[in-house]
Coordinates of C-alpha atoms and ligand atoms in Angstrom, one line a residue:
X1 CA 25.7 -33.5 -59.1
X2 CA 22.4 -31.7 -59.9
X3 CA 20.8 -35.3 -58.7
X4 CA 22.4 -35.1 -55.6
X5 CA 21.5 -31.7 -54.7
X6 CA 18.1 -32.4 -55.7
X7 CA 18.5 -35.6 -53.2
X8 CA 19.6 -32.7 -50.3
X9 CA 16.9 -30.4 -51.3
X10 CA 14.6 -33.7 -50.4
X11 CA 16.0 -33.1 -46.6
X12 CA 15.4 -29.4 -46.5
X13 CA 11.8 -30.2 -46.5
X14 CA 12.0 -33.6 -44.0
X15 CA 8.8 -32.5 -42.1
X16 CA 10.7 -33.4 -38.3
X17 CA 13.3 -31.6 -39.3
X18 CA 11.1 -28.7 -40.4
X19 CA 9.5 -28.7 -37.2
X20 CA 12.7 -28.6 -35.3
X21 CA 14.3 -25.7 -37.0
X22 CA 10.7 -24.0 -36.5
X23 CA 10.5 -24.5 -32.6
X24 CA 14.3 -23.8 -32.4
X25 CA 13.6 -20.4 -34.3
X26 CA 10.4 -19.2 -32.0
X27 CA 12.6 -20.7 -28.7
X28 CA 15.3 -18.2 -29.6
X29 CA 12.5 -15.3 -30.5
X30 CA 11.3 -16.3 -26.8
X31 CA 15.1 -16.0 -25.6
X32 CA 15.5 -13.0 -27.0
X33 CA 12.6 -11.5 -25.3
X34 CA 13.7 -13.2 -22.1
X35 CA 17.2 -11.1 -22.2
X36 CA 15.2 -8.1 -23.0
X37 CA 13.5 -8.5 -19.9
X38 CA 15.5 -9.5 -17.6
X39 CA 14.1 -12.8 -17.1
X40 CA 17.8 -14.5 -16.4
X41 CA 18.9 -14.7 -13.2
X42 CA 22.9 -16.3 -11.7
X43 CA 22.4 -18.9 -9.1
X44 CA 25.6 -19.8 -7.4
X45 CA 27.2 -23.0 -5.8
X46 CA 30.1 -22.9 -3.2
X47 CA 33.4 -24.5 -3.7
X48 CA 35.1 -25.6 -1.1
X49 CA 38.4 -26.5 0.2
X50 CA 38.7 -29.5 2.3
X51 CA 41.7 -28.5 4.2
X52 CA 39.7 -25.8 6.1
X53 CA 36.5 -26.3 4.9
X54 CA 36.5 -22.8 3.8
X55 CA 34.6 -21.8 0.6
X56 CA 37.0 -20.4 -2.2
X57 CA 34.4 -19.4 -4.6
X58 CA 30.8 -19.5 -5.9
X59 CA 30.4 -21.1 -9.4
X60 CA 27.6 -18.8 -11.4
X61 CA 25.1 -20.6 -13.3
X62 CA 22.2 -19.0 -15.5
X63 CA 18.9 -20.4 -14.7
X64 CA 16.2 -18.3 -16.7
X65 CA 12.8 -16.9 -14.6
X66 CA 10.2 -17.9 -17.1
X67 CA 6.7 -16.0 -16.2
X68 CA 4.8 -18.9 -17.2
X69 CA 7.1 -22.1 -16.7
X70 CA 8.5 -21.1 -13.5
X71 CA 12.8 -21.6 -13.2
X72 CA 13.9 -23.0 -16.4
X73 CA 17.2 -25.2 -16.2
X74 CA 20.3 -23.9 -18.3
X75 CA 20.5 -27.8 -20.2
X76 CA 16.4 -26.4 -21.6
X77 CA 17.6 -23.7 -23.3
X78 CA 21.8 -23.3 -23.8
X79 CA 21.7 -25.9 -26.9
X80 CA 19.8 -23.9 -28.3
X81 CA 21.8 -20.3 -27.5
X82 CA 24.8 -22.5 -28.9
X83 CA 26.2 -21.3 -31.8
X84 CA 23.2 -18.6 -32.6
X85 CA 23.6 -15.0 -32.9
X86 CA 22.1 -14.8 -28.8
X87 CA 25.3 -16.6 -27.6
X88 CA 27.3 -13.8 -27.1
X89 CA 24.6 -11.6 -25.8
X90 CA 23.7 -13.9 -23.5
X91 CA 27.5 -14.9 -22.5
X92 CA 28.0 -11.1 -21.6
X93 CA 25.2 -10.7 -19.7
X94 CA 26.5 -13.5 -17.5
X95 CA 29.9 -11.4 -17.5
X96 CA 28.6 -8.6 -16.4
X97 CA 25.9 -9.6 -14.3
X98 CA 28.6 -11.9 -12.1
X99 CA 31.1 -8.9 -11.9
X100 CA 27.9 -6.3 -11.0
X101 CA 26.8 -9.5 -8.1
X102 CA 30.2 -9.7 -6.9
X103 CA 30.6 -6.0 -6.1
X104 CA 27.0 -5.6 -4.5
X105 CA 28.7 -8.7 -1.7
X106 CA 31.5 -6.8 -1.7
X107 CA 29.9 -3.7 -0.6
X108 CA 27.7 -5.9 1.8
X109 CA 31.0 -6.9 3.6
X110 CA 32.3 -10.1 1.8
X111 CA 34.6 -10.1 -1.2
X112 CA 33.4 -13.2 -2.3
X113 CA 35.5 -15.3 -5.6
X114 CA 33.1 -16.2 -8.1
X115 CA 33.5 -19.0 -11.3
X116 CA 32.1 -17.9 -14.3
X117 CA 31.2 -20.5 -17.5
X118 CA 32.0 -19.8 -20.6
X119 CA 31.1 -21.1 -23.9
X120 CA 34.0 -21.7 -26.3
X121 CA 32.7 -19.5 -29.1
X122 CA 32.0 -16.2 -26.7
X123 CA 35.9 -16.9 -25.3
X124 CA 36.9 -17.1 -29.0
X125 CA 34.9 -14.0 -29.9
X126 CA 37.1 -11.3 -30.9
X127 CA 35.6 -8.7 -28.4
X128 CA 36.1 -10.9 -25.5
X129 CA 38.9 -9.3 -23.9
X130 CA 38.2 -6.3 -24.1
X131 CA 34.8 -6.4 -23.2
X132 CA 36.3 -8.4 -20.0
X133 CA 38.5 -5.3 -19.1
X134 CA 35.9 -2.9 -19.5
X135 CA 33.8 -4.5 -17.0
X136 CA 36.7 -4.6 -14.6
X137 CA 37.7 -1.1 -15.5
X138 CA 33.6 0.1 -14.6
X139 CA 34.2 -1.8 -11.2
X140 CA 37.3 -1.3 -10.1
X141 CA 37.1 -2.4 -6.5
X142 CA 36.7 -6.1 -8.0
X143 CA 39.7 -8.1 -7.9
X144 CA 40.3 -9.7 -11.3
X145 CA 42.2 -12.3 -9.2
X146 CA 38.5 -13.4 -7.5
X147 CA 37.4 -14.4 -11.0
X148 CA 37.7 -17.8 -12.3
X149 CA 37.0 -18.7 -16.2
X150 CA 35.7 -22.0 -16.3
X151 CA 35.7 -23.3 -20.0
X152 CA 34.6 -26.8 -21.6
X153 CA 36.9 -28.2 -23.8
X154 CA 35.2 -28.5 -27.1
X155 CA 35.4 -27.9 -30.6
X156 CA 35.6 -24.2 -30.8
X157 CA 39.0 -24.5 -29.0
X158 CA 40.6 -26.6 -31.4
X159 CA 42.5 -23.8 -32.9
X160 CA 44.5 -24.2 -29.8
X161 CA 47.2 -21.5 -30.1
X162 CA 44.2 -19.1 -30.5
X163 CA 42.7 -20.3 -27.6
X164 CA 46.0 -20.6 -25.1
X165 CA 46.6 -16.7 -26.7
X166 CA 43.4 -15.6 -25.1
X167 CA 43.3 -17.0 -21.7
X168 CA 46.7 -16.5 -21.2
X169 CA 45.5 -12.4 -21.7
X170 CA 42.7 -13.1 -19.3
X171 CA 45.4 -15.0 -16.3
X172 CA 48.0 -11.3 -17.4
X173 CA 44.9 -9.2 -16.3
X174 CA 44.7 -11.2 -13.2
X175 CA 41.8 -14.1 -13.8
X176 CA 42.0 -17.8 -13.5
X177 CA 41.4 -20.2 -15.8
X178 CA 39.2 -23.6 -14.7
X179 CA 39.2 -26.9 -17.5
X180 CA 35.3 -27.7 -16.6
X181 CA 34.0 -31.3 -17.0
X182 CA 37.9 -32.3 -17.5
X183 CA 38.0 -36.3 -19.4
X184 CA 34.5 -36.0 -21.3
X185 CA 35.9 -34.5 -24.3
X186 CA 38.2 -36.2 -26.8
X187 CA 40.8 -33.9 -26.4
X188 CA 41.4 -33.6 -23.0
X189 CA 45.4 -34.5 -22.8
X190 CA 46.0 -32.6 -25.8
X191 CA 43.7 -29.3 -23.9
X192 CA 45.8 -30.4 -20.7
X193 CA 49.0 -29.8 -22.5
X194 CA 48.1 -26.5 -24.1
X195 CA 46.0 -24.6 -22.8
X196 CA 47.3 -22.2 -19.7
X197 CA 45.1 -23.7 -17.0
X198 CA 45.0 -22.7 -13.3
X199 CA 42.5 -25.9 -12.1
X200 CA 41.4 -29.0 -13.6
X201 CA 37.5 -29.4 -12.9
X202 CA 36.5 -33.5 -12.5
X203 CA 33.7 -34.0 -14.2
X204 CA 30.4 -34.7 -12.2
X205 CA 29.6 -37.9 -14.3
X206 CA 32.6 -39.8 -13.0
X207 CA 32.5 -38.8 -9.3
X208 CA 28.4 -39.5 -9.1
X209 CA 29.1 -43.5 -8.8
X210 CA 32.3 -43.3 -7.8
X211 CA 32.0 -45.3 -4.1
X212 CA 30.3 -47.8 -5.5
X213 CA 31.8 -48.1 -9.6
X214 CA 35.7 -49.3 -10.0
X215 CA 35.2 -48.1 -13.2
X216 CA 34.2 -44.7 -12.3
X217 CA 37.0 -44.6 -9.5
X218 CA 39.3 -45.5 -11.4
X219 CA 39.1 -42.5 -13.7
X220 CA 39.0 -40.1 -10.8
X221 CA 42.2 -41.5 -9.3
X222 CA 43.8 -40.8 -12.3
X223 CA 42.7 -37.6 -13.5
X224 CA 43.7 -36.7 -10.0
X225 CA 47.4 -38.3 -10.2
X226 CA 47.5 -36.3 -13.5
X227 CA 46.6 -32.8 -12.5
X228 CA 48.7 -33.2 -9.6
X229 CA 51.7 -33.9 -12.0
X230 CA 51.1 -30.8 -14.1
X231 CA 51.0 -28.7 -10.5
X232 CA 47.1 -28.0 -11.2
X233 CA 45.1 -28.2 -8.1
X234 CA 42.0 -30.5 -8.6
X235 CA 38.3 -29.6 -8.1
X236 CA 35.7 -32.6 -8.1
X237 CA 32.1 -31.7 -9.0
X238 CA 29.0 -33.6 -8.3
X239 CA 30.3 -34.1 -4.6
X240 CA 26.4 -35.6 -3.5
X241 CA 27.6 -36.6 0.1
X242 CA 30.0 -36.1 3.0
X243 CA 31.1 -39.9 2.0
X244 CA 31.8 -38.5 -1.4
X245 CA 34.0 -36.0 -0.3
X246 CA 35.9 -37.8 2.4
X247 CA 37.2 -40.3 -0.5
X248 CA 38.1 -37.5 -3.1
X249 CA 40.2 -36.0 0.3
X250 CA 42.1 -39.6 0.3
X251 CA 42.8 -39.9 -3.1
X252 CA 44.4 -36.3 -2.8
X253 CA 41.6 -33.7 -4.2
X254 CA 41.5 -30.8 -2.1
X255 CA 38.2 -29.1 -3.9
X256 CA 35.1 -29.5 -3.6
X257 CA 31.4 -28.7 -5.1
X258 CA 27.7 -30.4 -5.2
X259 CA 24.8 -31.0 -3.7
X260 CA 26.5 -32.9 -0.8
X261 CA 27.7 -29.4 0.6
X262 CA 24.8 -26.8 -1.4
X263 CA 22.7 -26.8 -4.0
X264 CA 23.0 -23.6 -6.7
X265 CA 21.3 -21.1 -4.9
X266 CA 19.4 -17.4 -5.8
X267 CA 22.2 -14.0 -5.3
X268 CA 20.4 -13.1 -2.2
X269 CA 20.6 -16.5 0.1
X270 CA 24.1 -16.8 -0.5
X271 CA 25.3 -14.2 2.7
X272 CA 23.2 -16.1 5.0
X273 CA 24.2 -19.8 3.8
X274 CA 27.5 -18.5 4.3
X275 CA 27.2 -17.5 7.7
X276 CA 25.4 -20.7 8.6
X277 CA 28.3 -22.4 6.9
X278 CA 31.1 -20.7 8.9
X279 CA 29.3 -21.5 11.9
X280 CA 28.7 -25.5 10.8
X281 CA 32.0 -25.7 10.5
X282 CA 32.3 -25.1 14.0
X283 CA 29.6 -27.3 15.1
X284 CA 29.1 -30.4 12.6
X285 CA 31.3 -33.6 13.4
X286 CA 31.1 -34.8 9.7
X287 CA 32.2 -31.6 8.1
X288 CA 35.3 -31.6 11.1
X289 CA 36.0 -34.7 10.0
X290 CA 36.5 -33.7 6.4
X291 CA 39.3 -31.6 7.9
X292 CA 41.2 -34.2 9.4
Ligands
LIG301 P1 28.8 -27.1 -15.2 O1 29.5 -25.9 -15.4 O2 29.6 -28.4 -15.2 O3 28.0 -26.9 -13.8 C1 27.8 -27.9 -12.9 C2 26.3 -28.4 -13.0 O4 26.2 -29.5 -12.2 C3 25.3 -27.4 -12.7 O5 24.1 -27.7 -13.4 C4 25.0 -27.8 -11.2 O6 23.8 -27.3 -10.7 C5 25.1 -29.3 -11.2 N1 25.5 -29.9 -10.0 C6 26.3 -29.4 -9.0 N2 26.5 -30.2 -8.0 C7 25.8 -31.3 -8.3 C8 25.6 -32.6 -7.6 O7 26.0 -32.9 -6.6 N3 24.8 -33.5 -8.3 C9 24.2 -33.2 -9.5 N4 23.5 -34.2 -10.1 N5 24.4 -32.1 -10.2 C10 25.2 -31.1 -9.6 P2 23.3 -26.6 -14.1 O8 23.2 -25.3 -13.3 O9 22.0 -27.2 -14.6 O10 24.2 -26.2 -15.4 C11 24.5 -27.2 -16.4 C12 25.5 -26.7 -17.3 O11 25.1 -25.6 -18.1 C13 26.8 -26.2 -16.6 O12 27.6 -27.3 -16.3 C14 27.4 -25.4 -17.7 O13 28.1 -26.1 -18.6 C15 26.2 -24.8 -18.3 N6 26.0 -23.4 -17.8 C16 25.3 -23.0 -16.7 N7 25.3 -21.7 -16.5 C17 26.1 -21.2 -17.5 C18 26.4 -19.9 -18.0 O14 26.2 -18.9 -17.3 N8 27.2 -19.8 -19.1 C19 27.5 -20.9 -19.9 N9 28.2 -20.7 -21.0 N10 27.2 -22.1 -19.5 C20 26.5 -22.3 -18.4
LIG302 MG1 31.2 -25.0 -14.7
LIG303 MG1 31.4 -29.0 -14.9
LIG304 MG1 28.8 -29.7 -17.1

């Protein structure tokens, strides 16, 4: 035994590894900082629902301001948030910071749905709740029911009954629940099962080469066919063009969200692209056509 420890110990001091842990330690000193001062920042993408082409929500993703890097991607930094002591910090800033951007619309005029991510160990946290309420409770004139929880099946939800306990308190105050990047997972049927979801979220990697991979197409169809049995409508994400969105319509998804409609885009151009939307829709053949 004591030679196998001594054969660990050997590992500690693996020099890659040693640099690893060191940059992941001064990255999470730097993230800390970042939170401090307010260097995060929501961008947010439209959904969209075919039928009318109206937009049902915004989806809220972090991208963090860095003074000297410029806009800093959320795949650069969340691995290495995930599972240190910044992930909840950082999870309830996005909380609070989508509820606070949701009432400054709503006192601009439009009382705008947003989709919030969140990571399986700040869900499971056992503040999560009612950290949740006491947001809502501080601004009141939010409706919970224009929230959406949009969670990643993954290992932290593997205590299941835990899981379904907790979002089924978030649907009772009023929220929905989305399964994001549904069929990447290895649990997804079992998740699909139990778990109370509202909307089953295709993920992006099988819609991308969709038109043009069987493959690919083949998946969508069915995790289409299968949210439609459990009565979950279907949301496909990674929608890069009109063609794209016209083929999810005939295989019988009815939501929409990518690049092919808007990229994520800063708080404050969100208004406008929405009133250039409302009046594409009455003007742009291809986005008519989606309709039909
Ligand atoms: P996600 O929740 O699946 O979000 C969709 C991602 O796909 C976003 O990347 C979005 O910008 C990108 N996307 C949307 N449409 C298209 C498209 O047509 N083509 C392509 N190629 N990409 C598209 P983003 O913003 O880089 O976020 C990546 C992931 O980081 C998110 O995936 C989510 O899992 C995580 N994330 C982002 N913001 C947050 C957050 O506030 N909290 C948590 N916990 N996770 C977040
Ligand atoms: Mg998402
Ligand atoms: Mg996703
Ligand atoms: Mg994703």
């Amino acid at each position: 035994a004591a030679k196998e420890k001594g054969r660990n110990q050997f590992h500690i001091f693996d020099p890659g590894q040693y640099a690893f842990r060191k940059e992941r330690r001064n990255q999470l000193m730097e993230i800390s900082r970042a939170l401090e001062n307010e260097e995060f920042e929501l961008y947010f993408q439209p959904q969209l629902r075919m039928a009318d082409c109206q937009v049902i929500a915004f989806e809220a993703l972090i991208r963090w301001n860095h003074p000297e890097k410029g806009l800093i991607a959320p795949g650069a930094f969340l691995p290495a948030v995930a599972n240190s002591h910044l992930e909840i910090p950082l999870g309830q800033w996005v909380l609070k910071e989508a509820i606070h951007q949701m009432n400054r619309w709503r006192e601009a005029g439009e009382a705008l749905a947003v989709s919030i991510n969140i990571s399986a160990p700040h869900l499971m946290d056992r503040k999560f709740v009612d950290y949740l309420e006491g947001y809502l409770q501080s601004h009141p004139e939010v409706s919970p029911g224009q929230i959406t929880l949009e969670v990643l099946e993954s290992t932290a939800l593997e205590d299941t009954k835990r899981a379904s306990n907790v979002l089924a308190r978030c649907q009772s105050l009023g929220l929905q629940v989305a399964l994001d990047d549904f069929g990447t997972g290895f649990s997804s049927l079992t998740y699909l099962r139990t778990l109370p979801v509202d909307v089953i979220k295709i993920d992006q990697s099988f819609v991308r080469n969709m038109l043009t991979d069987a493959n690919d197409r083949a998946i969508v169809e069915s995790v289409i066919f299968l949210a439609q049995r459990f009565d979950h409508p279907v949301l496909a994400e990674g929608v890069e063009t009109m063609d794209h969105a016209a083929a999810l319509r005939d295989m019988g998804c009815n939501l929409v969200q990518g690049y092919g409609i808007a990229r994520p885009m800063p708080s404050g151009a969100v208004l406008e692209w929405l009133q250039h939307w409302r009046r594409q829709i009455e003007s742009r053949k291809e986005i008519q056509q989606l309709q039909a």
